[in-house]
Amino acid sequence: MTADERRDIEADCARLIALYANLNDAADWQGVAALYAPDGRMARPTAPDDWVEGRDAILAAFLARPARVTRHICSNVVIDVLSATEAVGESAMLLFTGDSAPKVGSFHDRFVLGAAGWRFAERRGSLTFQGS
């Protein structure tokens, strides 16, 4: 793999992280779910050991969420390319909601390349600081 190919994968995966935050803040749950591989899984930062598995189940979990106004800020994104079709990443997250103090956490991601492009195979959140 060339250095340019590696950087392209890193950029594509980093874009998924940013797009996830923006779609989440827009409450575009169809868009958020579409960022996962069909058999992808997620664990929210508030429940890092409670996996939701499969794109349909992920969509259902987001649709069941009470409406709220949020703004996610993602930074410190580091993507490690494992192969031409797999990568892992870590990012820091700051979440603002209209009704509580900000939360600080991180995401640990696994990415896979499929027919639709790069998607989350796994997205696991965790909280470092949780406001009251």
Coordinates of C-alpha atoms in Angstrom, one line a residue:
M1 CA 0.0 0.0 0.0
T2 CA 1.3 3.4 -0.9
A3 CA 1.5 6.4 1.5
D4 CA -1.2 8.1 -0.6
E5 CA -3.5 5.1 -0.4
R6 CA -3.0 5.0 3.4
R7 CA -3.8 8.7 3.7
D8 CA -6.9 8.3 1.5
I9 CA -8.2 5.5 3.9
E10 CA -7.4 7.7 6.9
A11 CA -9.3 10.6 5.4
D12 CA -12.3 8.5 4.5
C13 CA -12.6 7.1 8.0
A14 CA -12.0 10.4 9.7
R15 CA -14.8 11.8 7.5
L16 CA -17.2 9.1 8.7
I17 CA -16.5 10.2 12.3
A18 CA -17.4 13.8 11.5
L19 CA -20.4 12.9 9.4
Y20 CA -21.7 10.7 12.2
A21 CA -21.6 13.7 14.6
N22 CA -23.3 16.0 12.1
L23 CA -26.0 13.5 11.2
N24 CA -26.6 12.7 14.9
D25 CA -27.0 16.4 15.7
A26 CA -29.4 16.8 12.8
A27 CA -31.4 13.8 14.2
D28 CA -31.0 12.1 10.8
W29 CA -31.3 8.6 12.1
Q30 CA -31.5 7.0 8.7
G31 CA -28.3 8.7 7.7
V32 CA -26.5 7.7 11.0
A33 CA -27.6 4.0 10.5
A34 CA -26.4 4.1 6.9
L35 CA -22.9 4.8 8.1
Y36 CA -22.7 1.3 9.6
A37 CA -22.0 -1.9 7.8
P38 CA -25.1 -4.1 7.6
D39 CA -23.8 -6.3 10.4
G40 CA -22.2 -3.4 12.3
R41 CA -22.6 -2.8 16.0
M42 CA -22.5 0.1 18.4
A43 CA -22.3 0.8 22.1
R44 CA -23.3 4.2 23.3
P45 CA -20.9 6.2 25.5
T46 CA -23.4 5.9 28.4
A47 CA -23.5 2.1 28.0
P48 CA -20.2 1.0 26.6
D49 CA -20.9 -2.7 27.2
D50 CA -24.4 -2.8 25.9
W51 CA -24.1 -3.6 22.2
V52 CA -26.7 -2.9 19.6
E53 CA -26.0 -5.2 16.6
G54 CA -27.1 -4.8 13.0
R55 CA -28.0 -1.7 11.0
D56 CA -31.7 -2.2 11.5
A57 CA -31.4 -2.5 15.2
I58 CA -29.1 0.5 15.3
L59 CA -31.7 2.5 13.4
A60 CA -34.5 1.3 15.8
A61 CA -32.3 2.3 18.8
F62 CA -31.9 5.9 17.5
L63 CA -35.6 6.2 16.5
A64 CA -36.5 5.2 20.1
R65 CA -34.4 7.9 21.6
P66 CA -36.3 10.9 23.1
A67 CA -35.9 14.1 21.0
R68 CA -33.2 16.5 22.2
V69 CA -30.9 19.2 20.9
T70 CA -27.2 18.2 20.8
R71 CA -23.9 19.3 19.4
H72 CA -21.0 16.8 19.2
I73 CA -17.5 18.0 18.8
C74 CA -15.0 15.3 17.7
S75 CA -11.2 15.8 17.8
N76 CA -7.9 14.0 18.3
V77 CA -8.9 11.6 15.5
V78 CA -6.3 9.0 14.8
I79 CA -6.9 6.3 12.2
D80 CA -4.7 3.2 11.9
V81 CA -4.9 1.4 8.6
L82 CA -4.7 -2.4 9.0
S83 CA -5.2 -3.4 5.4
A84 CA -6.8 -2.1 2.2
T85 CA -10.2 -3.1 3.7
E86 CA -9.9 -2.6 7.4
A87 CA -8.9 0.2 9.8
V88 CA -9.3 1.2 13.4
G89 CA -9.6 4.6 15.0
E90 CA -10.0 6.5 18.2
S91 CA -11.4 10.0 18.7
A92 CA -12.3 12.3 21.5
M93 CA -15.8 13.5 21.9
L94 CA -17.4 16.5 23.6
L95 CA -21.2 16.5 23.8
F96 CA -23.3 19.5 24.5
T97 CA -27.0 19.1 25.2
G98 CA -29.5 21.8 26.0
D99 CA -30.5 20.3 29.3
S100 CA -27.3 19.1 31.0
A101 CA -23.6 19.8 31.5
P102 CA -21.2 18.8 28.7
K103 CA -20.0 15.2 28.6
V104 CA -16.4 14.2 27.5
G105 CA -15.6 10.8 26.2
S106 CA -14.1 8.9 23.3
F107 CA -15.0 6.5 20.6
H108 CA -13.1 3.4 19.5
D109 CA -14.0 2.4 16.0
R110 CA -13.4 -0.4 13.6
F111 CA -14.0 0.4 9.9
V112 CA -14.5 -1.9 6.9
L113 CA -14.6 -1.2 3.2
G114 CA -17.7 -2.6 1.5
A115 CA -19.6 -2.0 -1.7
A116 CA -20.9 1.3 -0.4
G117 CA -17.5 2.5 0.7
W118 CA -16.0 2.8 4.2
R119 CA -18.5 2.0 7.1
F120 CA -18.4 1.5 10.8
A121 CA -18.0 -2.2 11.6
E122 CA -18.0 -1.3 15.3
R123 CA -18.4 1.9 17.2
R124 CA -17.9 1.9 21.0
G125 CA -18.2 5.0 23.0
S126 CA -17.1 5.7 26.6
L127 CA -17.4 8.6 29.0
T128 CA -14.4 10.1 30.7
F129 CA -16.3 13.0 32.4
Q130 CA -20.0 13.1 32.7
G131 CA -21.6 16.4 33.7
S132 CA -24.5 16.6 36.1

